[in-house]
Short mmCIF file of N, CA and C in Angstrom, two decimals:
data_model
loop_
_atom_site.label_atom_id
_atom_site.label_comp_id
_atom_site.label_asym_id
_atom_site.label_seq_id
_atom_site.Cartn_x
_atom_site.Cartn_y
_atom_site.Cartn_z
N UNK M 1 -3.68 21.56 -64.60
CA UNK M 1 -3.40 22.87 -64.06
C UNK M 1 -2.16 22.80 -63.17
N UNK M 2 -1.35 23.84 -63.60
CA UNK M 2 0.00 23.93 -62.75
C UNK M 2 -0.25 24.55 -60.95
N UNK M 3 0.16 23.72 -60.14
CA UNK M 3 0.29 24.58 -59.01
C UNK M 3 1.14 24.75 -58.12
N UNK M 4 1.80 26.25 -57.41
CA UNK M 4 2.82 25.38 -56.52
C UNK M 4 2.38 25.97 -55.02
N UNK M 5 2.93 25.51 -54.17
CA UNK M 5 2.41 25.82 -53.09
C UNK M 5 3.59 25.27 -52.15
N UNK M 6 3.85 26.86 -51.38
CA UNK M 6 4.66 26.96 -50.69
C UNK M 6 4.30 27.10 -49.31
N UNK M 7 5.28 26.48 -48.02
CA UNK M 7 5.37 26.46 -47.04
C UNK M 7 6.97 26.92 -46.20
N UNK M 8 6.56 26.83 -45.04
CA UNK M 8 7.95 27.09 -44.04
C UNK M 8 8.31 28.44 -43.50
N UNK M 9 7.16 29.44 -44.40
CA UNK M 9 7.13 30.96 -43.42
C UNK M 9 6.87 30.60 -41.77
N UNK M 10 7.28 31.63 -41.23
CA UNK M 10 7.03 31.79 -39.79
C UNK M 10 7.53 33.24 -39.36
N UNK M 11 7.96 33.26 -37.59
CA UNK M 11 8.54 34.28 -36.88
C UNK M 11 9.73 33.76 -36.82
N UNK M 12 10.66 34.47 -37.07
CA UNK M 12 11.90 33.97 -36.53
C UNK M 12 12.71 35.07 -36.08
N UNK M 13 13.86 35.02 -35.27
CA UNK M 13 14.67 35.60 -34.67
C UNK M 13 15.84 36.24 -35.51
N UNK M 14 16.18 37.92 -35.64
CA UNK M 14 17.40 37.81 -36.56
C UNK M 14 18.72 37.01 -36.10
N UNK M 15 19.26 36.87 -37.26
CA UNK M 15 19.96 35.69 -37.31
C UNK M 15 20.33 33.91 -36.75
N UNK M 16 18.60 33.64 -36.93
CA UNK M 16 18.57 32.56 -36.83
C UNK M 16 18.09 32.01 -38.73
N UNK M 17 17.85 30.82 -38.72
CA UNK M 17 17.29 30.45 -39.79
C UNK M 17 16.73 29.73 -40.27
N UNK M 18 15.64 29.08 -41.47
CA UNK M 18 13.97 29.12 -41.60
C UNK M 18 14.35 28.51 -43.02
N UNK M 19 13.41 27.53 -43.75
CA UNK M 19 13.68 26.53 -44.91
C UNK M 19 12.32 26.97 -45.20
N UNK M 20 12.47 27.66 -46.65
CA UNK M 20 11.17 27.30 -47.09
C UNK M 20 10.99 26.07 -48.00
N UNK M 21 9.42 25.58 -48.53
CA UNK M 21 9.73 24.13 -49.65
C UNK M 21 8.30 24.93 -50.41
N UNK M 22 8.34 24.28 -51.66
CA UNK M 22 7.65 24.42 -52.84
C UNK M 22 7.04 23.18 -53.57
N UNK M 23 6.14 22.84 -53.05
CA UNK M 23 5.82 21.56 -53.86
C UNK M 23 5.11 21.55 -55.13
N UNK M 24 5.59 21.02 -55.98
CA UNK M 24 4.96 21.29 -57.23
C UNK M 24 4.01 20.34 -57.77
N UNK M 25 3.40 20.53 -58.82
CA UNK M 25 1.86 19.39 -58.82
C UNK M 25 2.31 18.48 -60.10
N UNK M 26 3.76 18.62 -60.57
CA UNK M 26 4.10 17.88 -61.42
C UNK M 26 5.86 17.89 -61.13
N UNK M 27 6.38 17.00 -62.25
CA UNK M 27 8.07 17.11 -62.08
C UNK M 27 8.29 18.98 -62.49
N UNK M 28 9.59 18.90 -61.51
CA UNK M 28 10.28 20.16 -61.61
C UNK M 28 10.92 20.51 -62.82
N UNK M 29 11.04 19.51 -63.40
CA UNK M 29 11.90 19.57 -64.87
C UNK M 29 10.84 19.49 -65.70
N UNK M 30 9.37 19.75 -65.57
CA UNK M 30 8.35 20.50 -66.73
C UNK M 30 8.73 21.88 -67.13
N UNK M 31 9.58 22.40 -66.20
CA UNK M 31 10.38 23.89 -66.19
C UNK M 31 11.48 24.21 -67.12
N UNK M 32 11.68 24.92 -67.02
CA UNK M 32 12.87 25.50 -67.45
C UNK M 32 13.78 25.96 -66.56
N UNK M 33 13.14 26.35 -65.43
CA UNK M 33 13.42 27.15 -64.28
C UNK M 33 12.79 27.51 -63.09
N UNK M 34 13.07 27.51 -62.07
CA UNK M 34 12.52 27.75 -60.88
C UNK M 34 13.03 28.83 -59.54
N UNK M 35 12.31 29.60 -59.04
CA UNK M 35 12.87 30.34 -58.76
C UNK M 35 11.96 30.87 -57.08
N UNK M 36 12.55 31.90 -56.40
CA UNK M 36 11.85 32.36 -55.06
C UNK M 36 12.29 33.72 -55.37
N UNK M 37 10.97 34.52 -55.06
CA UNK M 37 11.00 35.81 -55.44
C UNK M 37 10.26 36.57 -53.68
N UNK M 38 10.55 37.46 -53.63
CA UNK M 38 9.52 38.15 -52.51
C UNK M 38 9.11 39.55 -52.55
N UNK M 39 8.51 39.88 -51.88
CA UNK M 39 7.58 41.33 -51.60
C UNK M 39 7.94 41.37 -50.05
N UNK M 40 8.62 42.38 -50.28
CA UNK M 40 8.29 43.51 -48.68
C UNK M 40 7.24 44.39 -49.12
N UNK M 41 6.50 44.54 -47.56
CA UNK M 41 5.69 45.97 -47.39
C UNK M 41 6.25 46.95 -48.33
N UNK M 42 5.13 47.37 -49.42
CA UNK M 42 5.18 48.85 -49.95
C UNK M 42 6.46 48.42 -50.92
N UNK M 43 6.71 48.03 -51.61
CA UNK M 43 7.67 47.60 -52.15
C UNK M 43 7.73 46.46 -53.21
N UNK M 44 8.09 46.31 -54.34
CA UNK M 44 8.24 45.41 -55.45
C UNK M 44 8.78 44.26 -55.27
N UNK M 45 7.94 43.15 -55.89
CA UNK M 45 8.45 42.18 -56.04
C UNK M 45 9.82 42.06 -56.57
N UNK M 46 11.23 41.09 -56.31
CA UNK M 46 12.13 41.03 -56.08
C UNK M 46 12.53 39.65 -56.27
N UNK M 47 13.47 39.39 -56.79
CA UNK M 47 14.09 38.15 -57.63
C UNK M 47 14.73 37.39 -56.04
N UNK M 48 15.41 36.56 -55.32
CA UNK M 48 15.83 36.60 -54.16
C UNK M 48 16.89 35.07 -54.75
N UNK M 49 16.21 34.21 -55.43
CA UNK M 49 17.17 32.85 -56.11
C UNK M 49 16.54 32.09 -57.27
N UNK M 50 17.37 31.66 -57.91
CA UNK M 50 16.42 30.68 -59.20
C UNK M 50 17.26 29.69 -59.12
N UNK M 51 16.70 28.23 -59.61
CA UNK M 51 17.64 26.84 -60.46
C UNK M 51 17.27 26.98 -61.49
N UNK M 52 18.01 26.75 -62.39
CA UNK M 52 17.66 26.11 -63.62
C UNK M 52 17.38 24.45 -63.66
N UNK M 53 17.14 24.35 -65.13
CA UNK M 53 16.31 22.94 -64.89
C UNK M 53 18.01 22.12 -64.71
N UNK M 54 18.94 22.58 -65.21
CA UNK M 54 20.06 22.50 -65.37
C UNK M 54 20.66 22.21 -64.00
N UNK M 55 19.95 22.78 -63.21
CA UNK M 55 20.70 22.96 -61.78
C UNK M 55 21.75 24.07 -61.53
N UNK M 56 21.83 25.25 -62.83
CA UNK M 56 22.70 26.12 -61.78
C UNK M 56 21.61 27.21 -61.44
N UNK M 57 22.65 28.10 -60.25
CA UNK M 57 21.96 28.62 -59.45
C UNK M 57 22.42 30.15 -59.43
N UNK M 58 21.54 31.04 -58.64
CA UNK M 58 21.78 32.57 -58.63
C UNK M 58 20.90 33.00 -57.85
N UNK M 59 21.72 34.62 -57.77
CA UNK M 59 21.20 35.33 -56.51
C UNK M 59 21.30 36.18 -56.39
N UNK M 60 20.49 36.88 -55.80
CA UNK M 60 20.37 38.14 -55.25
C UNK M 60 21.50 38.43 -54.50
N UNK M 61 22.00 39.68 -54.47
CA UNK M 61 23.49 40.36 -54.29
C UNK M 61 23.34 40.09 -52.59
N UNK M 62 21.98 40.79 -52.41
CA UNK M 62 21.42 40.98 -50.37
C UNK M 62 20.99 39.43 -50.13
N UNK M 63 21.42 38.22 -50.63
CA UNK M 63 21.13 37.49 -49.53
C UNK M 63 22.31 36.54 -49.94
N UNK M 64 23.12 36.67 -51.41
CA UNK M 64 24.31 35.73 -51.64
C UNK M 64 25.15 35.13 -49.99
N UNK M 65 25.32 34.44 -49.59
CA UNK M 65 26.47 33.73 -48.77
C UNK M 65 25.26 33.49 -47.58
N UNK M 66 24.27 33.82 -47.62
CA UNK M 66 23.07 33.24 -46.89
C UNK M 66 21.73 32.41 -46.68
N UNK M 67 21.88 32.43 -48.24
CA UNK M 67 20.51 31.86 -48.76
C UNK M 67 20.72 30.73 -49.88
N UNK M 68 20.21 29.60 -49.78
CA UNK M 68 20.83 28.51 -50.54
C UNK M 68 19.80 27.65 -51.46
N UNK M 69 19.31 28.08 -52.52
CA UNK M 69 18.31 27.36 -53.40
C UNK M 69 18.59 25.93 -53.53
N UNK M 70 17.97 24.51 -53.83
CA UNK M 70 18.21 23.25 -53.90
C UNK M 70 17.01 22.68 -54.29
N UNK M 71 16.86 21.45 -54.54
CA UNK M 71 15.34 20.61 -55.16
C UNK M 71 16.02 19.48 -54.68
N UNK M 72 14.49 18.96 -54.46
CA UNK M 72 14.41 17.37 -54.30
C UNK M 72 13.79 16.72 -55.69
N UNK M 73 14.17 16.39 -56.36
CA UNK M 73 13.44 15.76 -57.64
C UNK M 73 12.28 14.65 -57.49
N UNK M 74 13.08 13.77 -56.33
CA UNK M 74 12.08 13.15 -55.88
C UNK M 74 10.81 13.52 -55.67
N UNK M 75 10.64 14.53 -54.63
CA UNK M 75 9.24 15.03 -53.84
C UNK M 75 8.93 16.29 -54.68
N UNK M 76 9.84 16.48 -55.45
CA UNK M 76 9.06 17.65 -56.65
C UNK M 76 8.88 18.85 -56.21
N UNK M 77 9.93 18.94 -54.90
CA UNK M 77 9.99 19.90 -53.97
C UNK M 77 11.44 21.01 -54.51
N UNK M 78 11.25 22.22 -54.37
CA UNK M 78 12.09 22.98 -54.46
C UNK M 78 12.54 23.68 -52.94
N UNK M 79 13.63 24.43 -52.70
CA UNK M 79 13.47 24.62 -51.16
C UNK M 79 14.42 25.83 -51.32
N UNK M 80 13.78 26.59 -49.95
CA UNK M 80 15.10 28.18 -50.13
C UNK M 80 15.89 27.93 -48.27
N UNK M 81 16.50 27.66 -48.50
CA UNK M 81 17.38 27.17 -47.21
C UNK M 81 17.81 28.83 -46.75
N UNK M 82 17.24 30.07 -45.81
CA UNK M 82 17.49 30.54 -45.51
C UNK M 82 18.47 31.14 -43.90
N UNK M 83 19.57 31.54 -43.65
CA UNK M 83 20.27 31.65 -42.51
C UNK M 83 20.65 33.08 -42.61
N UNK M 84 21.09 33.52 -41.22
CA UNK M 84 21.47 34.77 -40.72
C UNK M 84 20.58 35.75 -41.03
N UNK M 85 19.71 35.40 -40.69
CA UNK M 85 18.41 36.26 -41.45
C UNK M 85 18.71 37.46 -40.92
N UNK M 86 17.84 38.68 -40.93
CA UNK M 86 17.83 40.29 -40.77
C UNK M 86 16.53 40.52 -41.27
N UNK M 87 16.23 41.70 -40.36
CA UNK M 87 15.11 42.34 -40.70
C UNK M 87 14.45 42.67 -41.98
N UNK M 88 15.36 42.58 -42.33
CA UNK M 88 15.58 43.38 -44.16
C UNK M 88 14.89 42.06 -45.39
N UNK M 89 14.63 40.87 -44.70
CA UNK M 89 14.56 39.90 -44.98
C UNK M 89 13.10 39.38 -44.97
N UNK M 90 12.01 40.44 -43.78
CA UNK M 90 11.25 40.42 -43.71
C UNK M 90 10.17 40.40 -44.53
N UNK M 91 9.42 39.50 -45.54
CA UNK M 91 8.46 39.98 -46.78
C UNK M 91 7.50 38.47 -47.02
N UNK M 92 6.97 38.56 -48.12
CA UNK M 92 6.33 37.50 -47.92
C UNK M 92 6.78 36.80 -49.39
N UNK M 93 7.20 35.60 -49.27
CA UNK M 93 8.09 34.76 -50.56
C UNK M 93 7.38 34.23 -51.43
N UNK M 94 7.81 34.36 -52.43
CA UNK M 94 6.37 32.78 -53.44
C UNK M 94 7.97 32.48 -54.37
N UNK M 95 6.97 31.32 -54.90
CA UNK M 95 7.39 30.42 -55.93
C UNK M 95 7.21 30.49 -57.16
N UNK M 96 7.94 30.75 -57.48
CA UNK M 96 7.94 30.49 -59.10
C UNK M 96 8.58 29.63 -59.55
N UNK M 97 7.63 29.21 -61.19
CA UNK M 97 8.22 28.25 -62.29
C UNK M 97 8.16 29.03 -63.55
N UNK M 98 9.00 28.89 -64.65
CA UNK M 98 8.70 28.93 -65.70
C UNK M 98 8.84 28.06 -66.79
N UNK M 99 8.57 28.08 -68.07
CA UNK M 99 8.77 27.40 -69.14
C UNK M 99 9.52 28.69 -70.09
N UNK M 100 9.12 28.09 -71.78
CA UNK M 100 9.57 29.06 -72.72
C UNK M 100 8.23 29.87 -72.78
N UNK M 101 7.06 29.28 -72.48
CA UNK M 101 5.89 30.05 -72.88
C UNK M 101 4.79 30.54 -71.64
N UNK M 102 5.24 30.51 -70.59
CA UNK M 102 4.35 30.49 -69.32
C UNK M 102 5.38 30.51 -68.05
N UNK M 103 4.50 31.61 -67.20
CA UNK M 103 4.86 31.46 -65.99
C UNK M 103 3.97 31.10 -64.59
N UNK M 104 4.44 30.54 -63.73
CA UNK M 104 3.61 30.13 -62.32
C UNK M 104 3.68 30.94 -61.36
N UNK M 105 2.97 30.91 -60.24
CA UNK M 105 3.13 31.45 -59.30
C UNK M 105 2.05 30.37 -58.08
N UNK M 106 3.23 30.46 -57.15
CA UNK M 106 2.44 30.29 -55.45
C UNK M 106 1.40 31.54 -55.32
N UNK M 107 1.41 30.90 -54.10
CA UNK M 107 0.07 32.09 -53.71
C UNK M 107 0.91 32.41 -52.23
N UNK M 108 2.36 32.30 -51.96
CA UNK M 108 3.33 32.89 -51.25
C UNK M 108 3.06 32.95 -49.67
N UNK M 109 4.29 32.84 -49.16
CA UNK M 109 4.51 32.07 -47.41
C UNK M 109 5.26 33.53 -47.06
N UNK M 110 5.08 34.03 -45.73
CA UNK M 110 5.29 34.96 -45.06
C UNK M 110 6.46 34.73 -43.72
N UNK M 111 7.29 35.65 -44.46
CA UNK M 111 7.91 35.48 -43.20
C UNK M 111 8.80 36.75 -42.67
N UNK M 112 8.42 36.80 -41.04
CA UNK M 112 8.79 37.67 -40.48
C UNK M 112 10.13 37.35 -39.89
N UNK M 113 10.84 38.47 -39.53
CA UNK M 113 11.88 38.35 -39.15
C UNK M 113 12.27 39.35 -37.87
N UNK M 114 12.03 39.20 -36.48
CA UNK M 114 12.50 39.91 -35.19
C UNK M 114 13.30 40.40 -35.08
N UNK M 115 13.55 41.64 -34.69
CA UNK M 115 15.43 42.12 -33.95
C UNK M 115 14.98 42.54 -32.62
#
């Protein structure tokens, strides 16, 4: 059974900044792709960064030049290196994996953001 499980939500201050990690229950390259998606209050889930198994990367337009996707291959860890945060930023994140035939999901880390 696939699982991932994410950490590194908290409170934080706007424009300070907060790392989330994703540990996965197997190699990251069982994927195709990996990705951090979030939910604000009242509001749709939302694409925010993905790797490919490839290693390239993408983003969301509202957090490009702030938010920095990366993996540890080693620890099977994926991570969303977030800075200059904003309110707007406020939601609660999960993890995703996919393949060609299946997708994963965390059960997603919360994080608030102060002004």
């Amino acid at each position: 059974q696939v699982q991932l499980v994410e950490s590194g939500g908290g409170l934080v201050q706007a424009g300070g900044s907060l790392r989330l990690s994703c540990v996965t229950s197997g190699s990251i390259f069982s994927f195709n792709g990996m990705g951090w998606y979030r939910q604000a209050p009242g509001k749709q889930r939302e694409l925010v960064a993905i790797i490919t198994k490839g290693g390239n990367t993408n983003y969301a337009d509202s957090v490009k030049g702030r938010f920095t996707i990366s993996r540890d291959n080693a620890k099977n860890t994926v991570y969303l290196q977030m800075t200059s945060l904003k309110s707007e930023d406020t939601a609660v994140y999960y993890c995703n994996a996919y393949t060609f035939a299946m997708t994963y999901w965390g059960g997603g880390t919360k994080v608030t953001v102060s002004s």
